[in-house]
PDB file of C-alpha atoms (C1' of nucleotides) in Angstrom:
ATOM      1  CA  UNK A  25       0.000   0.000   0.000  1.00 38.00           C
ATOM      2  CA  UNK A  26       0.543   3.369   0.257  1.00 38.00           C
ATOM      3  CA  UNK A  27       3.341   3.626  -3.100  1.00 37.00           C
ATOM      4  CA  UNK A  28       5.990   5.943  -2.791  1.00 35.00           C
ATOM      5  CA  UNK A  29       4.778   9.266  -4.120  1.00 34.00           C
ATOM      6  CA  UNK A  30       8.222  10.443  -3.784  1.00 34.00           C
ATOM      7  CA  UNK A  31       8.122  12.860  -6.610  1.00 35.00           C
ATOM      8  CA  UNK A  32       5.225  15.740  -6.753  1.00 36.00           C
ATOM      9  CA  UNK A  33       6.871  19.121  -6.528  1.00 38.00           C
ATOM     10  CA  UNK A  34       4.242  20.703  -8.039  1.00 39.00           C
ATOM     11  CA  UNK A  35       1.916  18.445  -9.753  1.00 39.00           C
ATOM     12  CA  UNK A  36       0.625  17.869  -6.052  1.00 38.00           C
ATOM     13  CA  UNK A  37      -3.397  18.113  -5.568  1.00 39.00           C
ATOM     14  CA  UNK A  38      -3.602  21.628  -7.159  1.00 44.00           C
ATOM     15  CA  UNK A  39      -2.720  24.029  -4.671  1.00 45.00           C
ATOM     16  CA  UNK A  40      -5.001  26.478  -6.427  1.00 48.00           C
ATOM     17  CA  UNK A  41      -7.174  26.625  -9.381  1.00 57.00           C
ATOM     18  CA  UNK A  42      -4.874  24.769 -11.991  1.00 67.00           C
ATOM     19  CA  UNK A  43      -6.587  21.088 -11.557  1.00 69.00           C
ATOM     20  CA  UNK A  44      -5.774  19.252 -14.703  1.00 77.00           C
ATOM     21  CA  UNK A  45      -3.475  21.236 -16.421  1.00 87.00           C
ATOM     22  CA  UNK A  46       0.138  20.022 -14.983  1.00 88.00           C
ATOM     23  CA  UNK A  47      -1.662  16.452 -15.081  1.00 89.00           C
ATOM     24  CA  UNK A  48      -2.081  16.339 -18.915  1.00 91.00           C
ATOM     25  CA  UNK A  49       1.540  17.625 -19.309  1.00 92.00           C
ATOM     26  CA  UNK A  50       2.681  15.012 -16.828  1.00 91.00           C
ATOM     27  CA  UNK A  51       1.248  12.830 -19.189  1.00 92.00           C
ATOM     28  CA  UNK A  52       2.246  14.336 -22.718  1.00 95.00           C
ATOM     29  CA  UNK A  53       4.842  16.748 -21.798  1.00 94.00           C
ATOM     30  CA  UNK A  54       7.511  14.763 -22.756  1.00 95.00           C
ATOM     31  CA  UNK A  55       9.944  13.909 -25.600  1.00 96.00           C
ATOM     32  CA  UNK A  56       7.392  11.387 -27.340  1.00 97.00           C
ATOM     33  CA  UNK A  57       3.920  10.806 -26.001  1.00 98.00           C
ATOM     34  CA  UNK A  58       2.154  12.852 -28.607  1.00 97.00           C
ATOM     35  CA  UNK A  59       3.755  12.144 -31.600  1.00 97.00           C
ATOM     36  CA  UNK A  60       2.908   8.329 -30.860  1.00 98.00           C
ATOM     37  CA  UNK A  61      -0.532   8.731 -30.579  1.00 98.00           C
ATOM     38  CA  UNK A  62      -0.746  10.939 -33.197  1.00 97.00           C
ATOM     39  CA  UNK A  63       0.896   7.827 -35.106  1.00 98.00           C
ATOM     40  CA  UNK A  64      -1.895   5.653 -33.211  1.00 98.00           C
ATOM     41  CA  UNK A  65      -4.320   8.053 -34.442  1.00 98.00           C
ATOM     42  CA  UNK A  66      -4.515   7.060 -37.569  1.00 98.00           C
ATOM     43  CA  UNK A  67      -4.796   3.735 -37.191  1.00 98.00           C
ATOM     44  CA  UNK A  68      -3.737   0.331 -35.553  1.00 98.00           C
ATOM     45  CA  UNK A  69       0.337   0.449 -35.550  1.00 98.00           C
ATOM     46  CA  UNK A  70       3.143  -2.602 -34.938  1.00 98.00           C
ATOM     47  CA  UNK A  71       5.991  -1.583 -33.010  1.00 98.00           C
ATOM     48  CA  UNK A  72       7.924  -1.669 -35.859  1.00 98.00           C
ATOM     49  CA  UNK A  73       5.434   0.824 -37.485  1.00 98.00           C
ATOM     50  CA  UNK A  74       5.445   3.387 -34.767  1.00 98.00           C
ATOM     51  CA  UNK A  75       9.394   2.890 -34.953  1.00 98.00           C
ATOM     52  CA  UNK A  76       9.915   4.221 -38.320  1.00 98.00           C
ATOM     53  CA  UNK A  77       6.916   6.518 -38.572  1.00 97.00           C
ATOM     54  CA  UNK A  78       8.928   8.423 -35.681  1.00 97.00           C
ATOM     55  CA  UNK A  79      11.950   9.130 -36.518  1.00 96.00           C
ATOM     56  CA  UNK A  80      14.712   9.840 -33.989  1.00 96.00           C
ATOM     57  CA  UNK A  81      12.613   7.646 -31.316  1.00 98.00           C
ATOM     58  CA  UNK A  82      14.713   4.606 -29.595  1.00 98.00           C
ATOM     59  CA  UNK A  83      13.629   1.529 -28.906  1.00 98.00           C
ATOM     60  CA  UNK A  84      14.055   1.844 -25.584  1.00 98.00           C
ATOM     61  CA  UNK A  85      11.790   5.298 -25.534  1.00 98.00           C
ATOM     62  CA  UNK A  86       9.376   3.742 -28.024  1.00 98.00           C
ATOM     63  CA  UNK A  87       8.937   1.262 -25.423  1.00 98.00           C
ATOM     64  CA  UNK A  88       8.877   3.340 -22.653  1.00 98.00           C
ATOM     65  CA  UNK A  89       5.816   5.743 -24.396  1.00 98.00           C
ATOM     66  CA  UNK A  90       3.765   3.038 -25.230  1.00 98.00           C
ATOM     67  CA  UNK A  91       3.575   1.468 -22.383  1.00 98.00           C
ATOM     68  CA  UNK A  92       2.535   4.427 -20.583  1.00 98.00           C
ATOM     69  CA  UNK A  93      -0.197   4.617 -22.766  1.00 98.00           C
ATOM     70  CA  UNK A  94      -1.519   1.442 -22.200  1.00 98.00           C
ATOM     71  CA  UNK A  95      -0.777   1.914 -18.570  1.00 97.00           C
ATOM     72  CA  UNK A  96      -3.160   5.183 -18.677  1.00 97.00           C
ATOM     73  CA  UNK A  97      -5.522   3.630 -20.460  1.00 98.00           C
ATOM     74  CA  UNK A  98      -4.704   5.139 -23.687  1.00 98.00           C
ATOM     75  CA  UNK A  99      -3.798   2.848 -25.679  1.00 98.00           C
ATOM     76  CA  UNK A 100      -4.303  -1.181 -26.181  1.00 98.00           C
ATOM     77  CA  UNK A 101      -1.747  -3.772 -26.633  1.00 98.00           C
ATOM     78  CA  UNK A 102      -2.264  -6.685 -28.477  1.00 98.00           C
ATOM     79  CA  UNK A 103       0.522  -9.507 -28.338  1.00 98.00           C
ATOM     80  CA  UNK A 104      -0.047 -12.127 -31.326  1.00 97.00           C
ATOM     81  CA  UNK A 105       2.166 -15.457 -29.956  1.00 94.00           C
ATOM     82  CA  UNK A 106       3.367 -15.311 -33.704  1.00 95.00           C
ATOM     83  CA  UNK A 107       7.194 -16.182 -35.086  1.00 95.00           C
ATOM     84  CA  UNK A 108       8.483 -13.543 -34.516  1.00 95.00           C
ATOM     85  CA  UNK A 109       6.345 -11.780 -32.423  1.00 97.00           C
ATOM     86  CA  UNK A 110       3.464  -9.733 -33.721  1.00 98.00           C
ATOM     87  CA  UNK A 111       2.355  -6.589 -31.305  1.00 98.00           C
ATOM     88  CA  UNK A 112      -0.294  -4.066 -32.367  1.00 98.00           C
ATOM     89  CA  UNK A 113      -1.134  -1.124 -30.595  1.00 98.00           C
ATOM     90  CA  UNK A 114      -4.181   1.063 -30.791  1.00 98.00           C
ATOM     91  CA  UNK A 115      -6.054   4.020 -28.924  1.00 98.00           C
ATOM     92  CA  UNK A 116      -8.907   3.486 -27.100  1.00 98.00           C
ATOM     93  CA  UNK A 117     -11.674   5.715 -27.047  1.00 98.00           C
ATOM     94  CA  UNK A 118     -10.246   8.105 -24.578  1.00 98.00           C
ATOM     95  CA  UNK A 119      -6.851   7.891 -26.287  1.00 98.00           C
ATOM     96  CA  UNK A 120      -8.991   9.242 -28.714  1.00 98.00           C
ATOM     97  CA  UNK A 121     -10.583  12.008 -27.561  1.00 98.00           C
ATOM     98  CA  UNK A 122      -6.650  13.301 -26.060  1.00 98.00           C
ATOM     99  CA  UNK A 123      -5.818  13.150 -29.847  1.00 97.00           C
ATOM    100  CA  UNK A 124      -8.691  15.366 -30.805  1.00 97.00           C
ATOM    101  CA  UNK A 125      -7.926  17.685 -27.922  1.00 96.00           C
ATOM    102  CA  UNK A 126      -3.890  17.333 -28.903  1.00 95.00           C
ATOM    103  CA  UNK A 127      -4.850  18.134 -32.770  1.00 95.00           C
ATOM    104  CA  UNK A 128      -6.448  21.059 -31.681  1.00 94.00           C
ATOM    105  CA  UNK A 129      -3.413  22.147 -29.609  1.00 95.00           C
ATOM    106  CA  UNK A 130      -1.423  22.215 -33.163  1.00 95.00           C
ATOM    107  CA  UNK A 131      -4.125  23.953 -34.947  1.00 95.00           C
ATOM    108  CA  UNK A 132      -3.305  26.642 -32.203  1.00 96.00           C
ATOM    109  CA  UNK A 133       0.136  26.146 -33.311  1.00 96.00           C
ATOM    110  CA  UNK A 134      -0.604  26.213 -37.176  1.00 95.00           C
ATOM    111  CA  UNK A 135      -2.161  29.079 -37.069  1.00 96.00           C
ATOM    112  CA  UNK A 136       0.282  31.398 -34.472  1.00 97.00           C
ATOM    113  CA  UNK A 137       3.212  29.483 -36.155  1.00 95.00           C
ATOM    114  CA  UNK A 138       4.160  32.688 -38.062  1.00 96.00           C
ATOM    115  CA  UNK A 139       3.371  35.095 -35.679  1.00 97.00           C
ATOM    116  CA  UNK A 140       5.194  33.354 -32.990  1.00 97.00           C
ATOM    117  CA  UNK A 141       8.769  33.320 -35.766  1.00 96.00           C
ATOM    118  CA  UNK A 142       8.297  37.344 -36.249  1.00 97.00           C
ATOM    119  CA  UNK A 143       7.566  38.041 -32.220  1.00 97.00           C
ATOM    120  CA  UNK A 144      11.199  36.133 -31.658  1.00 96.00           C
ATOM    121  CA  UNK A 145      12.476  37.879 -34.682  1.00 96.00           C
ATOM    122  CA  UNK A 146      11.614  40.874 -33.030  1.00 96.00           C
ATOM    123  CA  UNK A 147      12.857  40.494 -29.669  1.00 95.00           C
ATOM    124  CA  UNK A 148      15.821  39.154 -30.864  1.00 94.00           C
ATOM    125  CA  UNK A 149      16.894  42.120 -32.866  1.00 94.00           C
ATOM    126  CA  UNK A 150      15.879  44.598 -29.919  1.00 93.00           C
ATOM    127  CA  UNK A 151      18.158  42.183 -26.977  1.00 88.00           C
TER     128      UNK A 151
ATOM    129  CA  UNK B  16      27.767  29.539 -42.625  1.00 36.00           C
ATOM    130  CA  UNK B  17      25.096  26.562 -42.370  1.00 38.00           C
ATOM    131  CA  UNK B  18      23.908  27.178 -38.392  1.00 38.00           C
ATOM    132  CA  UNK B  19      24.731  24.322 -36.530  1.00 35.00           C
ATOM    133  CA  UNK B  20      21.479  22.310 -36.609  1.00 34.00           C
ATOM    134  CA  UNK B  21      23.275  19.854 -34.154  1.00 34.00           C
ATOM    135  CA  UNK B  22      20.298  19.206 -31.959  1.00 35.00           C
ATOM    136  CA  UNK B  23      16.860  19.057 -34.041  1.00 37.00           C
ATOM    137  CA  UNK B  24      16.220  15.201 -34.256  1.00 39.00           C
ATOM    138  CA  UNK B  25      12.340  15.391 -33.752  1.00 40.00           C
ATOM    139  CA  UNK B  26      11.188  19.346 -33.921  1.00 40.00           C
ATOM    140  CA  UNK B  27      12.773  19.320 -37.668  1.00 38.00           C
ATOM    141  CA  UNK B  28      10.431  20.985 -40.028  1.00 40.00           C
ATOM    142  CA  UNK B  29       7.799  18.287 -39.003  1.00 44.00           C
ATOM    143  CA  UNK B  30       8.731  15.342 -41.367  1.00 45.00           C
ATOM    144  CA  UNK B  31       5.476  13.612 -41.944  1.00 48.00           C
ATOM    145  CA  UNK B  32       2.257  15.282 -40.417  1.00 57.00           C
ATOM    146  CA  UNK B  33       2.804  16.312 -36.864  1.00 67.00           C
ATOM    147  CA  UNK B  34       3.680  20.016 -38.575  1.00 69.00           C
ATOM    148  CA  UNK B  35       2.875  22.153 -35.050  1.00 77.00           C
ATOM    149  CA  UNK B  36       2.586  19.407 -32.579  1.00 87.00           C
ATOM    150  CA  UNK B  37       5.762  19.556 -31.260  1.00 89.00           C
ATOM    151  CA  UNK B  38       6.306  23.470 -31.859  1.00 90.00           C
ATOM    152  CA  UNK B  39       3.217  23.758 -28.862  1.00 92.00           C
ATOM    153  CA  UNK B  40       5.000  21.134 -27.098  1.00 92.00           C
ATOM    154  CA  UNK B  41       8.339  22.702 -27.096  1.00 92.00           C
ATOM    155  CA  UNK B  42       6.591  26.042 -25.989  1.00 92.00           C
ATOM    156  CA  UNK B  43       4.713  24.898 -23.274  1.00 95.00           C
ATOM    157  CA  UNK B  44       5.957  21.402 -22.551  1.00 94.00           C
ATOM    158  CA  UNK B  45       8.344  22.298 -19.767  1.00 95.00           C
ATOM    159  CA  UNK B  46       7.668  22.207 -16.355  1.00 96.00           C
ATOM    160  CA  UNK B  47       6.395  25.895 -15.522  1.00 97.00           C
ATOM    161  CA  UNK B  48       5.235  27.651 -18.992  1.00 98.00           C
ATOM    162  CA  UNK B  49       1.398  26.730 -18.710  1.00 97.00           C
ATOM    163  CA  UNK B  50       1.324  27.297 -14.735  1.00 97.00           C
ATOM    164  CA  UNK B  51       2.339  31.313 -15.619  1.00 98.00           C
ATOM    165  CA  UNK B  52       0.348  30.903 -18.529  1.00 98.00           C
ATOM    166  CA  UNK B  53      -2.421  30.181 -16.799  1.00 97.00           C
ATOM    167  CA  UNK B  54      -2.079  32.551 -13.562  1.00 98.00           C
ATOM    168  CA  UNK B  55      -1.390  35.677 -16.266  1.00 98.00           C
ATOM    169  CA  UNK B  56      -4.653  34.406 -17.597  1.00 98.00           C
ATOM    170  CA  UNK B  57      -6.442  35.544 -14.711  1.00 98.00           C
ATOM    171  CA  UNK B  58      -5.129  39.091 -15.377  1.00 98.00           C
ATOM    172  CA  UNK B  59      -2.269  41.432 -14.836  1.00 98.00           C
ATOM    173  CA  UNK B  60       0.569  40.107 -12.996  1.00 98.00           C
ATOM    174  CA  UNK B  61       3.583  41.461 -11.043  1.00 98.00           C
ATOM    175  CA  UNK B  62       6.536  39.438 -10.764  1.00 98.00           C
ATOM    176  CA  UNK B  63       6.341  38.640  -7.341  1.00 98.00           C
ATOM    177  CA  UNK B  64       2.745  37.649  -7.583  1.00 98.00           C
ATOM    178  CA  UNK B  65       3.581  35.513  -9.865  1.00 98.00           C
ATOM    179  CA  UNK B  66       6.311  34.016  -8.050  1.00 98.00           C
ATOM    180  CA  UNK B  67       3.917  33.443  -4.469  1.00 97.00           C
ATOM    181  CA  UNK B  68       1.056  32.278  -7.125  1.00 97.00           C
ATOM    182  CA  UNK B  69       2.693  29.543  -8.835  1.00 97.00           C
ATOM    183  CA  UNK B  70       4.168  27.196  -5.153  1.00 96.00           C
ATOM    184  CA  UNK B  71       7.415  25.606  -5.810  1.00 96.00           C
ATOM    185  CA  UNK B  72       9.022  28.017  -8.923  1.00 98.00           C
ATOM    186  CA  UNK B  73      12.219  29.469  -8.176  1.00 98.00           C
ATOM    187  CA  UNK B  74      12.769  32.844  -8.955  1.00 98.00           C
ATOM    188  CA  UNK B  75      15.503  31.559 -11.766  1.00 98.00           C
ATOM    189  CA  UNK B  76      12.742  29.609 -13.503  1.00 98.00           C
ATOM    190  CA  UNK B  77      10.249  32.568 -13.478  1.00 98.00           C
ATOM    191  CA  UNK B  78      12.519  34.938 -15.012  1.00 98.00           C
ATOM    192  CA  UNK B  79      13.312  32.562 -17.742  1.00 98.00           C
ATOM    193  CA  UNK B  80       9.694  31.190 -18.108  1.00 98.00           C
ATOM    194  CA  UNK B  81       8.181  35.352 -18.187  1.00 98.00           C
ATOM    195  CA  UNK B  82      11.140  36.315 -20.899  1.00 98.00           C
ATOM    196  CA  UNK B  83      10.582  33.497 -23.497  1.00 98.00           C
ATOM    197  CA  UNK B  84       7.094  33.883 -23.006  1.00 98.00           C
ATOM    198  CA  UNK B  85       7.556  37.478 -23.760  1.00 98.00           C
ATOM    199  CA  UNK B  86       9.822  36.633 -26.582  1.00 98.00           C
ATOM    200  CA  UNK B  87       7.749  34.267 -28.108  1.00 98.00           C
ATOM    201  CA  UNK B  88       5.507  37.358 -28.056  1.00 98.00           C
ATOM    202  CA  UNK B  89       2.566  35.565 -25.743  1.00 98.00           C
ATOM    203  CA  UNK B  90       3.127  37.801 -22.632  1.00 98.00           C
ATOM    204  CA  UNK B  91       4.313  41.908 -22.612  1.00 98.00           C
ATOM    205  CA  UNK B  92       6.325  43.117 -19.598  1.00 98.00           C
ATOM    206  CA  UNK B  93       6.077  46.724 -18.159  1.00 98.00           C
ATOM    207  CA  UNK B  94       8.132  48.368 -16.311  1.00 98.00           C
ATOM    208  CA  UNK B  95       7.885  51.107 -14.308  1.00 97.00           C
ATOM    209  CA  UNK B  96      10.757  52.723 -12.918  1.00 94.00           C
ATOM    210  CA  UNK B  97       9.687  53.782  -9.624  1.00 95.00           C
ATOM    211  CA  UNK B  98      11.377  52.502  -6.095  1.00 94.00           C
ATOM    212  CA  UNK B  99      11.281  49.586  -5.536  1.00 95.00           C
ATOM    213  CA  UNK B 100      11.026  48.429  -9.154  1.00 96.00           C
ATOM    214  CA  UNK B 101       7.924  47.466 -10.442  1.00 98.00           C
ATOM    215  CA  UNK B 102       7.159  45.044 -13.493  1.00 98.00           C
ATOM    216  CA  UNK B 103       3.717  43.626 -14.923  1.00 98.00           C
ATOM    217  CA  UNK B 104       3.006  40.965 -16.739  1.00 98.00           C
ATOM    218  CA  UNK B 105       0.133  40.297 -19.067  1.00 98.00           C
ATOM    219  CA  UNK B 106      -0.420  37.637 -22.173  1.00 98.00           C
ATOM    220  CA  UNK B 107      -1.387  39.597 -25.481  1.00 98.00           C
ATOM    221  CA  UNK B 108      -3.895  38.648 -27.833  1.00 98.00           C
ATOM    222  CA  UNK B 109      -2.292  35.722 -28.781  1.00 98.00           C
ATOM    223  CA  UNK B 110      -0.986  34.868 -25.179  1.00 98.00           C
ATOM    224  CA  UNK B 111      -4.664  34.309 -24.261  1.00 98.00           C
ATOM    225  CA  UNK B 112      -5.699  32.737 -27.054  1.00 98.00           C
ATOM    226  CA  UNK B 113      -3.221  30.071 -26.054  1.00 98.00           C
ATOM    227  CA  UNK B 114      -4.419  30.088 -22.284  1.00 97.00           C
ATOM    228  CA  UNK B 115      -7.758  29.265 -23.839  1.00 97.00           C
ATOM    229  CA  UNK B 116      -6.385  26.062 -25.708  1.00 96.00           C
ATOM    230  CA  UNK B 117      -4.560  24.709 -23.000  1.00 96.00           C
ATOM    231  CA  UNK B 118      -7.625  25.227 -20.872  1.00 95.00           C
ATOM    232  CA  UNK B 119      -9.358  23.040 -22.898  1.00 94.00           C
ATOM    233  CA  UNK B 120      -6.764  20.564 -23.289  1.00 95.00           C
ATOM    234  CA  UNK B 121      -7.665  21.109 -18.836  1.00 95.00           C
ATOM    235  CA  UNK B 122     -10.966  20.244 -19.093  1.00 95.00           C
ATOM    236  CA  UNK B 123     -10.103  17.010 -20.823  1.00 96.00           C
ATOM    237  CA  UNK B 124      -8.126  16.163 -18.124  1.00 96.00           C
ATOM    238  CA  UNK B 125     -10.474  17.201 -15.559  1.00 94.00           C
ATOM    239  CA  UNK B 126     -13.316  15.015 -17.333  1.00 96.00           C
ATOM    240  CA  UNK B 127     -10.804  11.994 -17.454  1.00 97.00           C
ATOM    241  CA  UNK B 128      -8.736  12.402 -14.815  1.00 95.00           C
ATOM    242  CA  UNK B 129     -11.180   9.172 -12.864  1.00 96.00           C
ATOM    243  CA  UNK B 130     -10.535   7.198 -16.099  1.00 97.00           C
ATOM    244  CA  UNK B 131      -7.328   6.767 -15.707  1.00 97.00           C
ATOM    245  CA  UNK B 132      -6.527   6.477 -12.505  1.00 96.00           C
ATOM    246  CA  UNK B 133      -8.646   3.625 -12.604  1.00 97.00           C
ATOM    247  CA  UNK B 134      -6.855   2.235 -15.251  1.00 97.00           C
ATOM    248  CA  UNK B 135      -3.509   2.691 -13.690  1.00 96.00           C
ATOM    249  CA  UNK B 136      -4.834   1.134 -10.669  1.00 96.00           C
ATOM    250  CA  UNK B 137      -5.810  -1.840 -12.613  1.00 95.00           C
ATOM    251  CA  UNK B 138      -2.513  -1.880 -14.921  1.00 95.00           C
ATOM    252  CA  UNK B 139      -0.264  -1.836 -11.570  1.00 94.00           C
ATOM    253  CA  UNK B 140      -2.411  -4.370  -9.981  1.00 94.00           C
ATOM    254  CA  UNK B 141      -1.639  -6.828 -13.154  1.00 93.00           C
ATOM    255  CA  UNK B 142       2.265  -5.862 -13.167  1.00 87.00           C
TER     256      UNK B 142
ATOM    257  C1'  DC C  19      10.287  -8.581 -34.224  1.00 53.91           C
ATOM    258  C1'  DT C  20       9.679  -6.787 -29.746  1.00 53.91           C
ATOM    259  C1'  DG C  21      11.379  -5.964 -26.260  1.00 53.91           C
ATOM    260  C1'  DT C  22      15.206  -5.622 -21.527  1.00 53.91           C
ATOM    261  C1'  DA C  23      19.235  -4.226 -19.225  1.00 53.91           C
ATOM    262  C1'  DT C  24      23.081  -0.955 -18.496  1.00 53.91           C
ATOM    263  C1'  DC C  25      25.767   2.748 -18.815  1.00 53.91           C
ATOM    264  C1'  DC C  26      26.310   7.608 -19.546  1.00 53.91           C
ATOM    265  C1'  DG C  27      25.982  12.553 -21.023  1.00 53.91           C
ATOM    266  C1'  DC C  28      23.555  16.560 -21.140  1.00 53.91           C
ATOM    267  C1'  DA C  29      20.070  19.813 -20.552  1.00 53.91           C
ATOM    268  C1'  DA C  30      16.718  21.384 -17.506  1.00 53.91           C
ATOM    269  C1'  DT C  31      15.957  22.710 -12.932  1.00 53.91           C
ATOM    270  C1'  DG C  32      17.093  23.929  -8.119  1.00 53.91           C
ATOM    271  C1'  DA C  33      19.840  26.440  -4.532  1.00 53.91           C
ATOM    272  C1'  DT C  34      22.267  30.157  -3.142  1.00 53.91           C
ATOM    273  C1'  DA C  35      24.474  34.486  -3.193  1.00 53.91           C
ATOM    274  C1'  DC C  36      24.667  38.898  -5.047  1.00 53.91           C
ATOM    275  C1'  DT C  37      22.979  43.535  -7.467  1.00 53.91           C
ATOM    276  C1'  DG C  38      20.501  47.975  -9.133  1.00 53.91           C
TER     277       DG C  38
ATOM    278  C1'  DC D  22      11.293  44.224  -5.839  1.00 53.91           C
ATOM    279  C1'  DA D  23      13.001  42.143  -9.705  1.00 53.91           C
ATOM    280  C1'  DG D  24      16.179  40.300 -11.372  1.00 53.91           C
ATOM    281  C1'  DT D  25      21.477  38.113 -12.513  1.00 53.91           C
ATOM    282  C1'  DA D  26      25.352  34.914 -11.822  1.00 53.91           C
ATOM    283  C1'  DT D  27      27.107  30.653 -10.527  1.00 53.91           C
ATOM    284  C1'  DC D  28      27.332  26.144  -9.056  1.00 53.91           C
ATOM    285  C1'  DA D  29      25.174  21.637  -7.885  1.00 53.91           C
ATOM    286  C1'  DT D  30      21.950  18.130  -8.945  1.00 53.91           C
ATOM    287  C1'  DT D  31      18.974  15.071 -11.249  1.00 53.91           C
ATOM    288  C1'  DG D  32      16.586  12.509 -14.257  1.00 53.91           C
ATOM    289  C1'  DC D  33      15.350  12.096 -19.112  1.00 53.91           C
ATOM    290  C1'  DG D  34      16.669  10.226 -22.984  1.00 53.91           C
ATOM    291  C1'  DG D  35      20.433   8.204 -26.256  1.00 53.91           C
ATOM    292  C1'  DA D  36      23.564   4.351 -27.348  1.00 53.91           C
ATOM    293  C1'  DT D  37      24.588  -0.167 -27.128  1.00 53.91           C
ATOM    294  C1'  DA D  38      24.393  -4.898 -26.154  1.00 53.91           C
ATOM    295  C1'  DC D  39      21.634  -8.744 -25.183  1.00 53.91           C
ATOM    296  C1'  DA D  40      17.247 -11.887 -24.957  1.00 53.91           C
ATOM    297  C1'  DG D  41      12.780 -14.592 -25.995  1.00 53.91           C
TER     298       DG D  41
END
DNA sequence: CTGTATCCGCAATGATACTG
DNA sequence: CAGTATCATTGCGGATACAG
């Protein structure tokens, strides 16, 4: 009982008003998380798949992410006892609905993408 | 001269589809970003406020967290020149039209925050 | 093919002291 | 008050080798 919560600097119960936020960045704040279930959103994926279609991922990370996912409930995994092994993964319905609310995140980013280059343009020049 | 490109091995010019995912990510991904984001959204901010608002940031972290937020042209800084110094903080146009995205991307997490605790519960309990 | 197991470097963050 | 400068730490992620 009782696991070791030894890390929650900040992430703790929301001290204020914040609930959520620093949870779903916990979650896909990292190196990899979203561009794999991007990948996942369009479709079922092998390992292998997910390993090409992200390029500069490592094994070891590749591993890592996914099982996360699965571990949040994100994602499936589905281990066929093949020669060699066969292992698909695939979102489930609240996998899902993050990648809706992630795609709208880069619409955000799509549209402010030009924007965001002049501000730092600008700033740059002036510091 | 050919900038030194040595570290872009995922936020390249978005190889396949993610084109913006990552940009957000690399904006607000970090550990502090969205926590100012978010306080600034509530209105004008002074540094200090900031600092007592957001538990746990050092005052490093919130000097480097306000400036790239101001460079990336999200948040404007004011100073006024009096004794003690005085600065304020507020997100622009586009600065809240961010804190509105990511508040969505909040309410996901507040709607399935249940979900997957329950699911880690049951993943841990079968590892 | 789909992972595990180790080792290791670096970048992000924290802590602390100092300044205008 | 609002930073800056510097050093210490840490943990993420990369590289590599190995395994079922």
């Amino acid at each position: 009982m009782s696991v070791a919560h030894i890390t929650s600097p900040v992430s703790g119960p929301c001290g204020d008003d914040d609930c959520g936020i620093r949870d779903v960045l916990d979650r896909i704040g990292d190196k990899w998380t979203v561009l794999v279930i991007v990948e996942l959103a369009k479709g079922v994926r092998r390992f292998g798949e997910l390993h090409r279609a992200i390029p500069g991922i490592s094994q070891r990370m590749l591993t890592l992410t996914t099982r996360q996912l699965c571990r949040d409930g994100l994602a499936e995994r589905t281990a066929y006892p093949t020669i060699p092994p066969q292992v698909e993964y695939r979102l489930t319905p609240m996998g899902r609905s993050l990648a809706e609310a992630i795609e709208r995140l880069a619409g955000w980013s799509r549209e402010h993408k030009d924007a965001i280059a002049d501000a730092r343009e600008h700033w740059d020049a002036a510091h």
